[in-house]
mmCIF file of C-alpha atoms in Angstrom:
data_model
loop_
_atom_site.group_PDB
_atom_site.id
_atom_site.type_symbol
_atom_site.label_atom_id
_atom_site.label_comp_id
_atom_site.label_asym_id
_atom_site.label_seq_id
_atom_site.Cartn_x
_atom_site.Cartn_y
_atom_site.Cartn_z
ATOM 1 C CA MET A 1 0.023 -0.003 0.002
ATOM 2 C CA VAL A 2 1.374 3.334 -1.017
ATOM 3 C CA ALA A 3 1.488 5.929 1.842
ATOM 4 C CA GLU A 4 0.210 9.555 1.026
ATOM 5 C CA ALA A 5 2.495 12.305 2.145
ATOM 6 C CA ALA A 6 1.347 15.551 3.720
ATOM 7 C CA MET A 7 3.246 18.795 4.240
ATOM 8 C CA MET A 8 4.295 19.163 7.859
ATOM 9 C CA PRO A 9 3.512 22.561 9.313
ATOM 10 C CA ALA A 10 6.591 24.627 10.003
ATOM 11 C CA GLU A 11 5.850 25.142 13.732
ATOM 12 C CA VAL A 12 5.673 21.366 14.422
ATOM 13 C CA SER A 13 8.812 20.114 16.194
ATOM 14 C CA PRO A 14 11.065 17.635 14.133
ATOM 15 C CA PRO A 15 9.714 14.114 14.662
ATOM 16 C CA ALA A 16 11.540 11.476 16.684
ATOM 17 C CA ALA A 17 13.820 9.291 14.610
ATOM 18 C CA GLN A 18 12.709 5.707 14.053
ATOM 19 C CA ALA A 19 15.454 3.094 13.599
ATOM 20 C CA ASP A 20 13.320 0.500 11.749
ATOM 21 C CA ARG A 21 11.315 2.855 9.309
ATOM 22 C CA ILE A 22 12.104 2.912 5.758
ATOM 23 C CA LEU A 23 10.841 5.304 3.100
ATOM 24 C CA LEU A 24 10.807 4.020 -0.440
ATOM 25 C CA VAL A 25 10.692 6.749 -3.244
ATOM 26 C CA ASP A 26 10.007 5.126 -6.603
ATOM 27 C CA ASP A 27 7.473 5.685 -9.517
ATOM 28 C CA GLU A 28 7.234 2.011 -10.441
ATOM 29 C CA PRO A 29 4.118 0.518 -8.708
ATOM 30 C CA ASP A 30 5.335 -3.040 -9.098
ATOM 31 C CA LEU A 31 8.742 -2.294 -7.755
ATOM 32 C CA ARG A 32 7.193 -0.392 -4.772
ATOM 33 C CA GLN A 33 4.990 -3.521 -4.023
ATOM 34 C CA LEU A 34 7.951 -5.866 -4.324
ATOM 35 C CA VAL A 35 10.298 -3.934 -2.201
ATOM 36 C CA THR A 36 7.731 -2.986 0.432
ATOM 37 C CA PHE A 37 6.714 -6.605 0.800
ATOM 38 C CA ASN A 38 10.431 -7.887 1.352
ATOM 39 C CA LEU A 39 11.251 -4.855 3.624
ATOM 40 C CA ARG A 40 8.203 -5.599 5.695
ATOM 41 C CA ASP A 41 8.954 -9.341 5.912
ATOM 42 C CA ALA A 42 12.411 -8.464 7.142
ATOM 43 C CA GLY A 43 10.851 -6.580 10.028
ATOM 44 C CA PHE A 44 10.887 -2.997 8.876
ATOM 45 C CA GLU A 45 8.044 -0.438 8.834
ATOM 46 C CA VAL A 46 7.759 0.774 5.306
ATOM 47 C CA ASP A 47 6.396 3.828 3.649
ATOM 48 C CA ALA A 48 6.333 4.214 -0.273
ATOM 49 C CA VAL A 49 5.432 6.973 -2.479
ATOM 50 C CA GLY A 50 5.833 7.526 -6.279
ATOM 51 C CA SER A 51 7.216 11.101 -6.529
ATOM 52 C CA GLY A 52 10.013 13.117 -5.347
ATOM 53 C CA GLN A 53 8.049 15.922 -3.700
ATOM 54 C CA ALA A 54 5.823 13.291 -1.848
ATOM 55 C CA GLY A 55 9.217 11.753 -0.656
ATOM 56 C CA LEU A 56 10.655 14.928 0.712
ATOM 57 C CA ALA A 57 7.383 15.983 2.576
ATOM 58 C CA LEU A 58 7.036 12.215 4.058
ATOM 59 C CA ALA A 59 10.609 12.131 5.020
ATOM 60 C CA ALA A 60 10.080 15.535 6.953
ATOM 61 C CA LYS A 61 7.040 14.009 8.688
ATOM 62 C CA ILE A 62 8.487 10.703 9.821
ATOM 63 C CA ARG A 63 12.278 11.093 9.753
ATOM 64 C CA PRO A 64 13.135 7.469 8.534
ATOM 65 C CA ALA A 65 16.443 5.591 9.113
ATOM 66 C CA VAL A 66 16.851 4.868 5.476
ATOM 67 C CA ILE A 67 15.471 6.292 2.233
ATOM 68 C CA VAL A 68 15.502 3.958 -0.857
ATOM 69 C CA LEU A 69 15.442 6.402 -3.802
ATOM 70 C CA ASP A 70 14.967 6.157 -7.401
ATOM 71 C CA LEU A 71 17.146 8.460 -9.550
ATOM 72 C CA MET A 72 14.528 8.984 -12.270
ATOM 73 C CA LEU A 73 11.408 10.391 -10.883
ATOM 74 C CA PRO A 74 8.642 12.111 -12.638
ATOM 75 C CA ASP A 75 8.867 15.499 -10.956
ATOM 76 C CA ILE A 76 12.381 15.849 -9.254
ATOM 77 C CA SER A 77 15.596 13.940 -9.809
ATOM 78 C CA GLY A 78 16.858 11.517 -7.193
ATOM 79 C CA THR A 79 20.147 13.443 -6.909
ATOM 80 C CA GLU A 80 18.442 16.756 -6.245
ATOM 81 C CA ILE A 81 16.402 15.004 -3.453
ATOM 82 C CA CYS A 82 19.686 13.637 -1.986
ATOM 83 C CA ARG A 83 21.157 17.111 -2.238
ATOM 84 C CA GLN A 84 18.242 18.699 -0.315
ATOM 85 C CA LEU A 85 18.218 16.011 2.296
ATOM 86 C CA ARG A 86 22.073 16.646 2.938
ATOM 87 C CA ALA A 87 21.388 20.235 3.363
ATOM 88 C CA ASP A 88 18.668 19.767 6.001
ATOM 89 C CA PRO A 89 19.645 19.950 9.531
ATOM 90 C CA VAL A 90 17.016 17.455 10.653
ATOM 91 C CA LEU A 91 17.188 14.968 7.808
ATOM 92 C CA GLY A 92 20.991 15.189 7.103
ATOM 93 C CA ASP A 93 21.700 12.021 8.936
ATOM 94 C CA VAL A 94 19.248 9.895 7.008
ATOM 95 C CA ALA A 95 20.916 7.054 5.158
ATOM 96 C CA VAL A 96 20.136 7.114 1.480
ATOM 97 C CA LEU A 97 20.366 4.100 -0.925
ATOM 98 C CA MET A 98 19.921 4.941 -4.591
ATOM 99 C CA LEU A 99 18.122 2.370 -6.590
ATOM 100 C CA THR A 100 18.290 2.982 -10.299
ATOM 101 C CA ALA A 101 18.691 1.455 -13.763
ATOM 102 C CA ARG A 102 21.436 4.043 -14.418
ATOM 103 C CA GLY A 103 24.593 1.933 -13.553
ATOM 104 C CA ASP A 104 27.588 3.443 -15.424
ATOM 105 C CA GLU A 105 30.481 4.686 -13.529
ATOM 106 C CA TYR A 106 29.524 8.482 -14.105
ATOM 107 C CA ASP A 107 26.020 8.039 -12.597
ATOM 108 C CA ARG A 108 27.485 6.081 -9.655
ATOM 109 C CA VAL A 109 29.961 8.832 -8.926
ATOM 110 C CA LEU A 110 27.333 11.473 -9.250
ATOM 111 C CA GLY A 111 25.160 9.707 -6.796
ATOM 112 C CA PHE A 112 27.946 9.562 -4.179
ATOM 113 C CA GLU A 113 28.871 13.025 -5.086
ATOM 114 C CA MET A 114 25.329 14.197 -4.007
ATOM 115 C CA GLY A 115 25.592 12.290 -0.766
ATOM 116 C CA ALA A 116 24.265 8.814 -1.207
ATOM 117 C CA ASP A 117 25.450 6.149 1.176
ATOM 118 C CA ASP A 118 24.875 3.187 -1.161
ATOM 119 C CA TYR A 119 23.892 2.451 -4.853
ATOM 120 C CA VAL A 120 22.009 -0.523 -6.257
ATOM 121 C CA VAL A 121 21.529 -1.106 -9.916
ATOM 122 C CA LYS A 122 18.354 -2.408 -11.348
ATOM 123 C CA PRO A 123 17.527 -5.281 -11.929
ATOM 124 C CA PHE A 124 18.783 -6.300 -8.452
ATOM 125 C CA ASN A 125 18.804 -9.118 -6.102
ATOM 126 C CA VAL A 126 15.946 -8.560 -3.504
ATOM 127 C CA ARG A 127 17.902 -10.258 -0.723
ATOM 128 C CA GLU A 128 20.908 -8.245 -1.283
ATOM 129 C CA LEU A 129 18.972 -4.993 -1.282
ATOM 130 C CA VAL A 130 17.483 -5.972 2.138
ATOM 131 C CA MET A 131 20.732 -6.668 3.464
ATOM 132 C CA ARG A 132 22.065 -3.356 2.359
ATOM 133 C CA VAL A 133 19.108 -1.589 3.819
ATOM 134 C CA ARG A 134 19.652 -3.379 7.052
ATOM 135 C CA ALA A 135 23.223 -2.331 7.236
ATOM 136 C CA LEU A 136 22.252 1.298 6.542
ATOM 137 C CA ALA A 137 19.607 1.255 9.146
ATOM 138 C CA ARG A 138 22.019 -0.107 11.715
ATOM 139 C CA ARG A 139 24.704 2.476 10.983
ATOM 140 C CA THR A 140 21.984 5.145 11.092
ATOM 141 C CA ALA A 141 20.696 3.825 14.600
ATOM 142 C CA GLU A 142 24.181 3.680 15.864
ATOM 143 C CA ARG A 143 25.003 7.182 14.959
ATOM 144 C CA ARG A 144 21.738 8.572 16.398
ATOM 145 C CA ALA A 145 22.356 6.491 19.610
ATOM 146 C CA ALA A 146 25.822 7.891 20.042
ATOM 147 C CA ARG A 147 24.470 11.381 19.719
ATOM 148 C CA ALA A 148 21.738 10.739 22.349
ATOM 149 C CA LEU A 149 24.254 9.235 24.724
ATOM 150 C CA THR A 150 26.708 12.055 24.710
ATOM 151 C CA GLY A 151 24.130 14.861 24.164
ATOM 152 C CA GLU A 152 26.181 16.095 21.267
ATOM 153 C CA ASP A 153 27.231 14.978 17.852
ATOM 154 C CA ARG A 154 30.459 13.038 17.536
ATOM 155 C CA LYS A 155 32.846 15.368 15.691
ATOM 156 C CA LEU A 156 36.166 14.579 14.062
ATOM 157 C CA ARG A 157 38.957 17.014 14.939
ATOM 158 C CA TRP A 158 42.489 17.783 13.857
ATOM 159 C CA LYS A 159 43.885 21.030 15.247
ATOM 160 C CA GLY A 160 41.612 23.797 14.023
ATOM 161 C CA LEU A 161 39.898 21.406 11.523
ATOM 162 C CA GLU A 162 36.364 20.097 12.704
ATOM 163 C CA VAL A 163 34.157 17.766 10.726
ATOM 164 C CA ASP A 164 30.644 17.017 11.732
ATOM 165 C CA PRO A 165 29.710 13.586 10.175
ATOM 166 C CA VAL A 166 25.976 13.919 11.064
ATOM 167 C CA ARG A 167 25.151 17.353 9.779
ATOM 168 C CA HIS A 168 27.819 17.094 7.105
ATOM 169 C CA ARG A 169 29.569 20.277 8.031
ATOM 170 C CA VAL A 170 33.193 21.422 8.177
ATOM 171 C CA PHE A 171 34.731 24.126 10.196
ATOM 172 C CA LEU A 172 38.281 25.674 9.920
ATOM 173 C CA ASP A 173 39.267 27.561 13.271
ATOM 174 C CA GLY A 174 35.424 28.075 13.854
ATOM 175 C CA ALA A 175 34.562 29.304 10.289
ATOM 176 C CA GLU A 176 32.292 26.934 8.267
ATOM 177 C CA GLN A 177 33.889 25.759 5.083
ATOM 178 C CA GLN A 178 31.810 24.540 2.240
ATOM 179 C CA LEU A 179 32.970 21.207 0.758
ATOM 180 C CA ARG A 180 31.469 19.054 -2.023
ATOM 181 C CA PRO A 181 29.917 15.843 -0.849
ATOM 182 C CA LEU A 182 32.801 13.608 -2.251
ATOM 183 C CA GLU A 183 35.341 15.842 -0.694
ATOM 184 C CA PHE A 184 33.328 15.713 2.641
ATOM 185 C CA ARG A 185 33.332 11.801 2.339
ATOM 186 C CA LEU A 186 37.024 11.836 1.790
ATOM 187 C CA ILE A 187 38.177 13.788 4.656
ATOM 188 C CA GLN A 188 35.753 11.929 6.948
ATOM 189 C CA VAL A 189 37.032 8.501 5.941
ATOM 190 C CA LEU A 190 40.658 9.760 6.465
ATOM 191 C CA LEU A 191 39.941 11.504 9.768
ATOM 192 C CA GLU A 192 38.050 8.286 11.131
ATOM 193 C CA HIS A 193 41.451 6.465 10.782
ATOM 194 C CA PRO A 194 44.408 8.854 11.586
ATOM 195 C CA GLY A 195 47.693 7.321 10.621
ATOM 196 C CA ARG A 196 46.232 4.545 8.350
ATOM 197 C CA VAL A 197 47.319 4.524 4.856
ATOM 198 C CA PHE A 198 44.701 4.160 2.335
ATOM 199 C CA THR A 199 45.546 3.126 -1.324
ATOM 200 C CA ARG A 200 43.862 4.809 -4.088
ATOM 201 C CA SER A 201 41.770 1.708 -4.869
ATOM 202 C CA GLN A 202 40.776 1.420 -1.169
ATOM 203 C CA LEU A 203 39.583 5.117 -1.237
ATOM 204 C CA LEU A 204 37.742 4.553 -4.409
ATOM 205 C CA GLU A 205 35.840 1.778 -2.761
ATOM 206 C CA GLU A 206 35.238 3.557 0.641
ATOM 207 C CA VAL A 207 34.370 7.011 -0.870
ATOM 208 C CA TRP A 208 33.008 6.386 -4.358
ATOM 209 C CA GLY A 209 31.644 2.886 -3.923
ATOM 210 C CA ILE A 210 33.643 1.821 -6.995
ATOM 211 C CA SER A 211 35.832 -1.361 -7.194
ATOM 212 C CA GLY A 212 37.715 -2.979 -10.015
ATOM 213 C CA ASP A 213 39.673 -1.547 -12.745
ATOM 214 C CA ALA A 214 38.333 2.074 -12.402
ATOM 215 C CA SER A 215 40.848 4.643 -12.831
ATOM 216 C CA THR A 216 42.517 5.992 -9.639
ATOM 217 C CA ARG A 217 43.367 9.344 -11.079
ATOM 218 C CA THR A 218 40.021 10.620 -9.827
ATOM 219 C CA VAL A 219 41.340 10.194 -6.312
ATOM 220 C CA ASP A 220 44.308 12.232 -6.828
ATOM 221 C CA THR A 221 42.182 15.080 -8.496
ATOM 222 C CA HIS A 222 39.879 15.135 -5.458
ATOM 223 C CA VAL A 223 42.764 15.132 -2.865
ATOM 224 C CA ARG A 224 44.148 18.095 -4.667
ATOM 225 C CA ARG A 225 41.051 19.934 -4.538
ATOM 226 C CA LEU A 226 40.312 18.962 -0.846
ATOM 227 C CA ARG A 227 43.834 20.411 0.125
ATOM 228 C CA GLU A 228 43.087 23.678 -1.701
ATOM 229 C CA ARG A 229 39.670 24.020 0.020
ATOM 230 C CA LEU A 230 41.199 23.202 3.425
ATOM 231 C CA GLY A 231 43.735 26.077 3.024
ATOM 232 C CA SER A 232 46.397 25.971 5.713
ATOM 233 C CA TYR A 233 44.915 22.693 7.027
ATOM 234 C CA GLY A 234 45.475 21.026 3.553
ATOM 235 C CA GLU A 235 48.580 19.473 5.206
ATOM 236 C CA VAL A 236 46.482 17.195 7.149
ATOM 237 C CA VAL A 237 46.226 14.693 4.140
ATOM 238 C CA GLU A 238 49.705 13.330 3.512
ATOM 239 C CA THR A 239 50.746 11.558 0.460
ATOM 240 C CA VAL A 240 52.502 8.241 1.132
ATOM 241 C CA HIS A 241 54.492 7.738 -1.983
ATOM 242 C CA GLY A 242 53.967 4.320 -3.755
ATOM 243 C CA PHE A 243 50.949 3.724 -1.476
ATOM 244 C CA GLY A 244 48.320 6.280 -1.152
ATOM 245 C CA TYR A 245 47.036 8.799 1.415
ATOM 246 C CA ARG A 246 46.690 9.145 5.048
ATOM 247 C CA VAL A 247 45.791 11.898 7.740
ATOM 248 C CA LYS A 248 48.719 12.938 9.913
ATOM 249 C CA GLU A 249 48.594 11.758 13.622
ATOM 250 C CA LEU A 250 48.762 14.563 16.050
ATOM 251 C CA ALA A 251 52.195 14.733 17.893
#
C-alpha cells in the first residue's frame, strides 16, 4: 500500500527518529510493491511514495532511518532530493540508498557526489537489497544512539579542523567551510582512521563505492581539490609515495 504524504507545518517540532522505518521513493508501482513486501517481511516499517515531492514531504514527517531512492522520478531527480536531504539539519543523518537502472560509473560517482550512502542498480537481487538496507539502518541507529548518549554530535577534529559527520559540516578555526559531498566523504574517511594509509583503490571503494579497474586518477584530483579547500589545513592529508594517502597523527 502506497502511503500518502502531507506537508508538515513549520511550527511542528522535528519528529523522533525511527530506527526501523524505511521510506521508498520510486515511481514504479510493481517495484514499490515488491520492495515494500520484502522489507516488511524483514521486520521494517515501510512507507512508499511515487514522486520526489511526496518523498521529501513524508521524510520530513516521519524522519526514517533509510530512504531507498530512485534516480529517475517524474517531478524531481533523485540526485536533487539527496542534495536537499543533506542540506537539511534534521534529515541530514538519514541514510540514502539509490536504486536505479542507471549503473555506469558516471552515474555512480554523481550519486555519491550528491551524498548517497549506497547505490544499487536495477535489476537487483532483493535479498541483497534487504541486507544493504539493514546495514544502513543499523549504521544510522548507531549514529543517532551515540548522539543521544553524549548529548552532542560526535565530531572529528585535527587541530583547528572540525568535521561534523552527522550534519555534513566542516569548520576551519570555527569558520564553516563548504565542501562538495565527495570531498566531505574523503576527509571523513581519512579522519576516522588517523595514521592509516589508504591506497587509491581502497579510497575509491570507501568513498566512491567503485571497485575493480576504475581509474585511480580521480582520487588524486579530489585530494588536490580537498587540500585547496582546506587552506592551511590541507597538510592534514599526507601523500605516502608508492601507497596512497593518510591523515597525519597529531604529535
